[in-house]
PDB file of C-alpha atoms in Angstrom:
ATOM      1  CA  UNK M   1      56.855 -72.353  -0.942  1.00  0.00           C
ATOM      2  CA  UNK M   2      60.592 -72.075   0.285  1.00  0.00           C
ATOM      3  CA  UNK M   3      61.649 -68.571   1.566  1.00  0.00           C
ATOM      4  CA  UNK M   4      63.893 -67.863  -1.378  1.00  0.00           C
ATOM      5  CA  UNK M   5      61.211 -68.664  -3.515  1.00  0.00           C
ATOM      6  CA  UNK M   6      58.685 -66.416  -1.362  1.00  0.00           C
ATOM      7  CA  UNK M   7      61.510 -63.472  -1.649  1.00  0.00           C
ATOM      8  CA  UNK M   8      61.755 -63.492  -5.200  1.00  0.00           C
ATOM      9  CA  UNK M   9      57.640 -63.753  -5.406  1.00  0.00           C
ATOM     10  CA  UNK M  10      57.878 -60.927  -3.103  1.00  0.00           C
ATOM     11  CA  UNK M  11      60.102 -58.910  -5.407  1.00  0.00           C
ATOM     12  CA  UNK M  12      58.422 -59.308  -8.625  1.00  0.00           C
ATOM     13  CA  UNK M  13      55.321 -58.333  -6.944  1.00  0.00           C
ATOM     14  CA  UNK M  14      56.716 -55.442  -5.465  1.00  0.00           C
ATOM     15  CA  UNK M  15      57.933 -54.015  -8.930  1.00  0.00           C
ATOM     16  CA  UNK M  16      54.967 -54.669 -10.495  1.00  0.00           C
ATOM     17  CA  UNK M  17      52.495 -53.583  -7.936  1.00  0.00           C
ATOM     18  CA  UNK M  18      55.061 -50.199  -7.758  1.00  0.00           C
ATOM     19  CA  UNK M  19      54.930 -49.386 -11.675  1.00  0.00           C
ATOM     20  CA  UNK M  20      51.123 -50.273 -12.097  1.00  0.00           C
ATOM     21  CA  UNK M  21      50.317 -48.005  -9.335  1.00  0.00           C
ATOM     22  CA  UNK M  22      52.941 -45.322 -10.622  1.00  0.00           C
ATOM     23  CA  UNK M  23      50.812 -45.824 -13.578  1.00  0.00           C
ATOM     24  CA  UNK M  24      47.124 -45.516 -12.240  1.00  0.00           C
ATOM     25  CA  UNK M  25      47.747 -42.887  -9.896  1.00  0.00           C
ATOM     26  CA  UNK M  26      49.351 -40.552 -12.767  1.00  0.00           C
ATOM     27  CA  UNK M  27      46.215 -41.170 -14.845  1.00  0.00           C
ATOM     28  CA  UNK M  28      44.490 -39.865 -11.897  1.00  0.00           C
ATOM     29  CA  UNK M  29      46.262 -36.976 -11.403  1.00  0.00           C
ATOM     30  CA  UNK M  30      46.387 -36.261 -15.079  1.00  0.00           C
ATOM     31  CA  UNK M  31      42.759 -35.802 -15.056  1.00  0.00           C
ATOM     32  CA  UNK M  32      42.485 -33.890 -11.850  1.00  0.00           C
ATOM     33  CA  UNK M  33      44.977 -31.293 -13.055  1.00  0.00           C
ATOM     34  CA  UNK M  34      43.068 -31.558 -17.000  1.00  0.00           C
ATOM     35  CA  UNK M  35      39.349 -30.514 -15.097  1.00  0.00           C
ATOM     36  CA  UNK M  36      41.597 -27.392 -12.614  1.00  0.00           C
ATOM     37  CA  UNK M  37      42.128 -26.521 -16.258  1.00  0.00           C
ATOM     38  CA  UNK M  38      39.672 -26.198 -17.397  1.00  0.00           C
ATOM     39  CA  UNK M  39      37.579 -24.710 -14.592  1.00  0.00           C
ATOM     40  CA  UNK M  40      40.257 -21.928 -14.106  1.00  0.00           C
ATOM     41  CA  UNK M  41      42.097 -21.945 -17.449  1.00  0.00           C
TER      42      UNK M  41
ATOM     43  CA  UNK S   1      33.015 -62.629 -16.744  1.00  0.00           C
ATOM     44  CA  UNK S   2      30.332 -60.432 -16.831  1.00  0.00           C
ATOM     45  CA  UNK S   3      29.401 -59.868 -13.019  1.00  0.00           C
ATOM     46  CA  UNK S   4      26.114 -57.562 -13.553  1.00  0.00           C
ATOM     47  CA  UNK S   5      23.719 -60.201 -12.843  1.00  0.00           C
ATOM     48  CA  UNK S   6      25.358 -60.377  -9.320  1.00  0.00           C
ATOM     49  CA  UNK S   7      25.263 -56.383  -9.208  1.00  0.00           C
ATOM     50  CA  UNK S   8      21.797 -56.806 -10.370  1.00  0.00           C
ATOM     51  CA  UNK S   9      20.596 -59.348  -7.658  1.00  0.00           C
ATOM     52  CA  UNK S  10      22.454 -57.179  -5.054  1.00  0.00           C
ATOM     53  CA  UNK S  11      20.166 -54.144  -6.446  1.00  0.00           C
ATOM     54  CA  UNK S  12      16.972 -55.839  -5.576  1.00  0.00           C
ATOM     55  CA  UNK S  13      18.050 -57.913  -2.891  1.00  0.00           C
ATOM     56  CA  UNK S  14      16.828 -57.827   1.351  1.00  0.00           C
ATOM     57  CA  UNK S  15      19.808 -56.216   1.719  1.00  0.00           C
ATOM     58  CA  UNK S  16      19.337 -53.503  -0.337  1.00  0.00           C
ATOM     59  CA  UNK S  17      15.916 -52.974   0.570  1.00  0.00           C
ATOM     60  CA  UNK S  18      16.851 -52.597   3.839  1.00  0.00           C
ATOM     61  CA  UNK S  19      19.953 -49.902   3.279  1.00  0.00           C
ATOM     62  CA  UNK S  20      17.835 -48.079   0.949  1.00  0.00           C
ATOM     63  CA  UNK S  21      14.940 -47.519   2.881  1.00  0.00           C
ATOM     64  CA  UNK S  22      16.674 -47.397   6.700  1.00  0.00           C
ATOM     65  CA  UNK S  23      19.026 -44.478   6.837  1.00  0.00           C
ATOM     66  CA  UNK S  24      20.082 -44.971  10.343  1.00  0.00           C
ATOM     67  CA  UNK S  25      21.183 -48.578   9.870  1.00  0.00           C
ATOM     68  CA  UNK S  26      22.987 -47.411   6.667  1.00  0.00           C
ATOM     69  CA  UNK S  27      25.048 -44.452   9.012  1.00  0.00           C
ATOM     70  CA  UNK S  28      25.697 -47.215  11.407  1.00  0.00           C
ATOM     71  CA  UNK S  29      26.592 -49.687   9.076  1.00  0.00           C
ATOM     72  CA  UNK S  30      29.168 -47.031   7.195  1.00  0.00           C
ATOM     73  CA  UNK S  31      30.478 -46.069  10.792  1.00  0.00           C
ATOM     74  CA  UNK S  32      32.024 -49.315  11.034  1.00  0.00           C
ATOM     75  CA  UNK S  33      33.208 -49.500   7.611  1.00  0.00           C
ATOM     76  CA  UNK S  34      35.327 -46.615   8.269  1.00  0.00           C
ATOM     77  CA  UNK S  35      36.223 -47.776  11.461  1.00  0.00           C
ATOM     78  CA  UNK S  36      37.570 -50.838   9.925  1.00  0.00           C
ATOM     79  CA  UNK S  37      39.494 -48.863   7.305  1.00  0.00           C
ATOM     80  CA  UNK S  38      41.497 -46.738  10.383  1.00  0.00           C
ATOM     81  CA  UNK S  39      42.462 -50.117  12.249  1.00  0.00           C
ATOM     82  CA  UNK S  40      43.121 -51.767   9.137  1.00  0.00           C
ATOM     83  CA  UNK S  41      45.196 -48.453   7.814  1.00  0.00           C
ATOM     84  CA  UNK S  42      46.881 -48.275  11.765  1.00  0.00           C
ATOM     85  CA  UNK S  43      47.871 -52.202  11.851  1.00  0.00           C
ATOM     86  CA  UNK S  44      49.389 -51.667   8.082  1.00  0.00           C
ATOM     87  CA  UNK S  45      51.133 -48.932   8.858  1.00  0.00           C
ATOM     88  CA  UNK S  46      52.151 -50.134  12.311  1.00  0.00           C
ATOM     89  CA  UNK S  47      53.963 -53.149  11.162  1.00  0.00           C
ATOM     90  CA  UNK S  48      55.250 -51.899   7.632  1.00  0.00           C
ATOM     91  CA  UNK S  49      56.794 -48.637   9.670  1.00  0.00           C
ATOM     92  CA  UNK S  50      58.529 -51.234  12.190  1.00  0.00           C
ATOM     93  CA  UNK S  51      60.002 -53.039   8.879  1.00  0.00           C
ATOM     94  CA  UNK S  52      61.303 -49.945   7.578  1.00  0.00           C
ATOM     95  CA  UNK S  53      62.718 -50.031  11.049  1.00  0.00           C
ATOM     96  CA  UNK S  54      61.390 -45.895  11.394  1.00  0.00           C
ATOM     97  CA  UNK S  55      58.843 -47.082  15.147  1.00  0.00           C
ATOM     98  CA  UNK S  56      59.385 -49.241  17.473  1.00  0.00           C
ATOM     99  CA  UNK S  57      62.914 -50.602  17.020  1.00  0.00           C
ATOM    100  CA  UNK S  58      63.065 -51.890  20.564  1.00  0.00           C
ATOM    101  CA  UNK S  59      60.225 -54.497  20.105  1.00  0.00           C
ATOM    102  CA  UNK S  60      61.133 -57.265  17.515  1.00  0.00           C
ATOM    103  CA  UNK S  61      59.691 -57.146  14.121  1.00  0.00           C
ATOM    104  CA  UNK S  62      58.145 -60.489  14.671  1.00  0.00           C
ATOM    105  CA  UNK S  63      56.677 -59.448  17.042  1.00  0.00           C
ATOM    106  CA  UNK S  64      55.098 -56.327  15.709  1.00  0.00           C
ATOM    107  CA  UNK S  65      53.704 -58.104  12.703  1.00  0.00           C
ATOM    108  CA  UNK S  66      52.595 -61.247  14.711  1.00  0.00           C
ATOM    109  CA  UNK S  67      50.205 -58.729  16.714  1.00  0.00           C
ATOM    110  CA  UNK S  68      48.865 -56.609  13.873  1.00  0.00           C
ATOM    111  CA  UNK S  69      48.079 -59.076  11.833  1.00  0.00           C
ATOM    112  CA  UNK S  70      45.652 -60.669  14.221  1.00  0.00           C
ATOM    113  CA  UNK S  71      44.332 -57.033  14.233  1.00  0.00           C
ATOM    114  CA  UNK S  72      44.435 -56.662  10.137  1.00  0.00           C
ATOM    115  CA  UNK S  73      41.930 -59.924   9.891  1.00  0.00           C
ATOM    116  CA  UNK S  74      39.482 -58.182  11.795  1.00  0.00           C
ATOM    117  CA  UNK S  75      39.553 -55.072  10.375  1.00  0.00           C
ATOM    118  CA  UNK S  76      38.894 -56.817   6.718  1.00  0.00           C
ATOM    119  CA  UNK S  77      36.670 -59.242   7.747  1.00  0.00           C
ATOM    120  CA  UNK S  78      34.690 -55.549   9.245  1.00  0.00           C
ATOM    121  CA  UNK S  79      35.103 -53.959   6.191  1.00  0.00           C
ATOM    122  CA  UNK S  80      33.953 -56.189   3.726  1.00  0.00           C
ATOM    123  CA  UNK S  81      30.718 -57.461   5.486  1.00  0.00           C
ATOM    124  CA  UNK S  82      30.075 -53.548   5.995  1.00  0.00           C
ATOM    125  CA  UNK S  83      30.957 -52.519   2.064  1.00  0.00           C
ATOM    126  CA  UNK S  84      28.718 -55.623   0.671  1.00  0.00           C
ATOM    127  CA  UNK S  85      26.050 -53.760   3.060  1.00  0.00           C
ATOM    128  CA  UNK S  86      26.743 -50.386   1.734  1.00  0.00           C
ATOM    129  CA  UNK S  87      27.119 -51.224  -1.903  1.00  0.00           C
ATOM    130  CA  UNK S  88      23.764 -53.005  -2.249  1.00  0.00           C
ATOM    131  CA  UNK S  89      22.202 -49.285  -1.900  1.00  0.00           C
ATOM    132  CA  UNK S  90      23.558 -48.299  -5.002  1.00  0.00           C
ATOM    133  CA  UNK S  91      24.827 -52.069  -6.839  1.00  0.00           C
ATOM    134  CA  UNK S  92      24.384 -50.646  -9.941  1.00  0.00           C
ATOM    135  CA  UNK S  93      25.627 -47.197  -9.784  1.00  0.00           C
ATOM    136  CA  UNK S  94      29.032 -48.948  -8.756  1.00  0.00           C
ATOM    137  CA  UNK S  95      28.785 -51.811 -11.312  1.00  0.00           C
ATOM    138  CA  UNK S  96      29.748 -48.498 -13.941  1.00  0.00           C
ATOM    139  CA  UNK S  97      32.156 -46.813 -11.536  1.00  0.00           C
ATOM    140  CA  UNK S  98      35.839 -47.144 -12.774  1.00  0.00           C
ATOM    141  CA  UNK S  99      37.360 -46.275  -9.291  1.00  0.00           C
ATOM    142  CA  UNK S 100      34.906 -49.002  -7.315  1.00  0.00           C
ATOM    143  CA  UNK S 101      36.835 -51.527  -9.944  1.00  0.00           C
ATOM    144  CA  UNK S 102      40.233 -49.985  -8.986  1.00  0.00           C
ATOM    145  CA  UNK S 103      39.231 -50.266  -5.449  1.00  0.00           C
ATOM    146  CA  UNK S 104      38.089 -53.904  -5.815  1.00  0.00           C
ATOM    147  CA  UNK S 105      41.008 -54.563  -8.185  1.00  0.00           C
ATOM    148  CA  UNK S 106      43.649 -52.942  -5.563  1.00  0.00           C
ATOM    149  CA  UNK S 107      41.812 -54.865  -2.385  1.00  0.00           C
ATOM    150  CA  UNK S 108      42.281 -58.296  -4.342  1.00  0.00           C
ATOM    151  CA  UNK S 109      45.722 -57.481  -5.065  1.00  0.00           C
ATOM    152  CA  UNK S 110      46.458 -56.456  -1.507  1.00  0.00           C
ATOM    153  CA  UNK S 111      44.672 -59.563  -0.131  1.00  0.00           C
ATOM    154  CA  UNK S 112      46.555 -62.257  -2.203  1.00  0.00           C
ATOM    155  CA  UNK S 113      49.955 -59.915  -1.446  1.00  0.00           C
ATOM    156  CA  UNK S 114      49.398 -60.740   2.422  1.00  0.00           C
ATOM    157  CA  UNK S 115      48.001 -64.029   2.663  1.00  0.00           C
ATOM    158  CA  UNK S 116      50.342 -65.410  -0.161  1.00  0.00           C
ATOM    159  CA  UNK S 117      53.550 -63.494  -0.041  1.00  0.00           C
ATOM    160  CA  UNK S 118      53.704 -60.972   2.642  1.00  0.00           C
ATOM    161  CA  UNK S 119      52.297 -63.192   5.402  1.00  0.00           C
ATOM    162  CA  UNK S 120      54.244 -66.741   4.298  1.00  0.00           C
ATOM    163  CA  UNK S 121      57.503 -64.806   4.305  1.00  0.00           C
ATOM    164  CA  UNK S 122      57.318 -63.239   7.532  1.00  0.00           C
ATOM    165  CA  UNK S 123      56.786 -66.080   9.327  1.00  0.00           C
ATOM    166  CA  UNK S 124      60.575 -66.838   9.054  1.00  0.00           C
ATOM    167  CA  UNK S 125      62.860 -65.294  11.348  1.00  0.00           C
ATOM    168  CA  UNK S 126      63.382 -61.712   9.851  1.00  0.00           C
ATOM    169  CA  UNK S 127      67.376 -61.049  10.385  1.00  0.00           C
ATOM    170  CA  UNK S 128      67.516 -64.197   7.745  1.00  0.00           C
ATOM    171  CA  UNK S 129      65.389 -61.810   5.060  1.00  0.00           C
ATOM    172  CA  UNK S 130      67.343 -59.467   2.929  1.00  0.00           C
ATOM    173  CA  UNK S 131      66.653 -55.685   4.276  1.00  0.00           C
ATOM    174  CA  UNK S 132      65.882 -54.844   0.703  1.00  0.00           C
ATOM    175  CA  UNK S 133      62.756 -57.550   0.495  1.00  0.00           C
ATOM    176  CA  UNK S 134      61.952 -56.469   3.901  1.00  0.00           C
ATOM    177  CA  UNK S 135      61.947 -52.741   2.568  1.00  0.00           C
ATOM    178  CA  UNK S 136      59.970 -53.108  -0.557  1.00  0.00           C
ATOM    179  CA  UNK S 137      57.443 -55.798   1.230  1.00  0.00           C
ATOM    180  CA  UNK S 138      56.682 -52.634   3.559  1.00  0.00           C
ATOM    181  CA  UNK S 139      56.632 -49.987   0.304  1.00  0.00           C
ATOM    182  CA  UNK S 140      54.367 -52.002  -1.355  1.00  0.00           C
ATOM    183  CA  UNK S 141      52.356 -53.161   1.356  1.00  0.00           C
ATOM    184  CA  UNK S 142      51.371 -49.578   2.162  1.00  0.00           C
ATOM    185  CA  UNK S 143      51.482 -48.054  -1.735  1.00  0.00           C
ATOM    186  CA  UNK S 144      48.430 -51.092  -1.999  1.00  0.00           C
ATOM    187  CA  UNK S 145      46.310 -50.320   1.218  1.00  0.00           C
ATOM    188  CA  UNK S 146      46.491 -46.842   0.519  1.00  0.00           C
ATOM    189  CA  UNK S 147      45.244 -47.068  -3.298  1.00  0.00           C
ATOM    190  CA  UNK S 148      42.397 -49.371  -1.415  1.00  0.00           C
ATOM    191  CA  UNK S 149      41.506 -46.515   0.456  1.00  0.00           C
ATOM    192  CA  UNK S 150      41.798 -44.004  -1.800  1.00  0.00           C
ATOM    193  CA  UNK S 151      40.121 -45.116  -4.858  1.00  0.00           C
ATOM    194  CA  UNK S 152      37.116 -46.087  -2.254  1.00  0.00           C
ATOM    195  CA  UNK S 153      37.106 -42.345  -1.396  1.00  0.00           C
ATOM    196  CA  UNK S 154      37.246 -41.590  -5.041  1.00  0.00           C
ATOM    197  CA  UNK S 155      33.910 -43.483  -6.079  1.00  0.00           C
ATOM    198  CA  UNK S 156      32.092 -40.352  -4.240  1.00  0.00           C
ATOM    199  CA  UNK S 157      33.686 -38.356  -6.358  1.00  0.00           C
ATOM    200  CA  UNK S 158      33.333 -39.801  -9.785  1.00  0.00           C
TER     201      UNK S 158
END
């Protein structure tokens, strides 16, 4: 693959891996604060 | 594809006989499992700080990555031997974990983003790569390895 090719590639991974991991990680975080909840109210 | 036959063999294979019933070689075995996961973490960090030009700025870039990534293939050839080891203890305890399939999801994500894209690119002489690719090549590279590491601490926990 050519290095302009490679940068976009690079890009569009980039944005994806960025939002799906935005994604997961709030999920995560979601449930963490849900079970503080309801352990301390 | 349903991979529980796999998980299945791995539950009743040498392997797991032998992590289930030696503790000691399972301690070992996990000691250099994490020890792979600090180099790894320390080469990934190492050369993704040096893109984001925030260490090193008197060395060149190429240079940088050129040495840690010699480092990086060690470190996951390490952990992965080690983690098949450790996860034929409990195969199918993980095989219904959602975090070990984030973790596995994550470390096949991160390996194809190195060997395909990260790696390829880098070969080329850097001051010809836009900043901003070089930037979010770093970002991501570290927002991946540390979800691998993190979601593999999380599997204890869920």
């Amino acid at each position: 693959m050519n290095k302009n090719n490679l940068e976009k590639a690079a890009l569009g991974f980039a944005i994806a891996t960025i939002i799906s991991l935005t994604w997961f990680w709030s999920i995560q975080v979601g449930w963490v604060i849900e079970t503080l909840e309801m352990a301390y109210g | 594809m349903d991979l529980y036959p796999f998980f299945d063999w791995l539950d009743t294979s040498l392997l797991a006989d032998i992590s289930k019933a030696y503790g000691g070689v399972f301690a070992v075995v996990q000691m250099f499992h994490l020890l792979g996961i600090s180099m790894l973490g320390g080469m990934v960090l190492v050369g993704d700080l040096r893109l984001l030009n925030i260490v090193m700025r008197d060395i060149p870039s190429e240079v940088v990555i050129e040495n840690t990534h010699k480092w990086f293939n060690v470190a996951l050839v390490i952990i992965v031997i080690s983690g098949i080891f450790m996860s034929s203890a409990v195969a199918l305890k993980l095989y219904y974990n959602t975090m070990f399939w984030a973790k596995m999801a994550s470390l096949a994500a991160g390996v194809v983003f190195v060997y395909a894209i990260r790696r390829p690119l880098l070969k080329f002489d850097h001051a010809t790569i836009k900043p901003t690719t070089l930037r979010m090549l770093a970002i991501t590279s570290i927002l991946i390895w540390f979800t691998v590491a993190a979601s593999g601490r999380w599997i204890g926990f869920s």
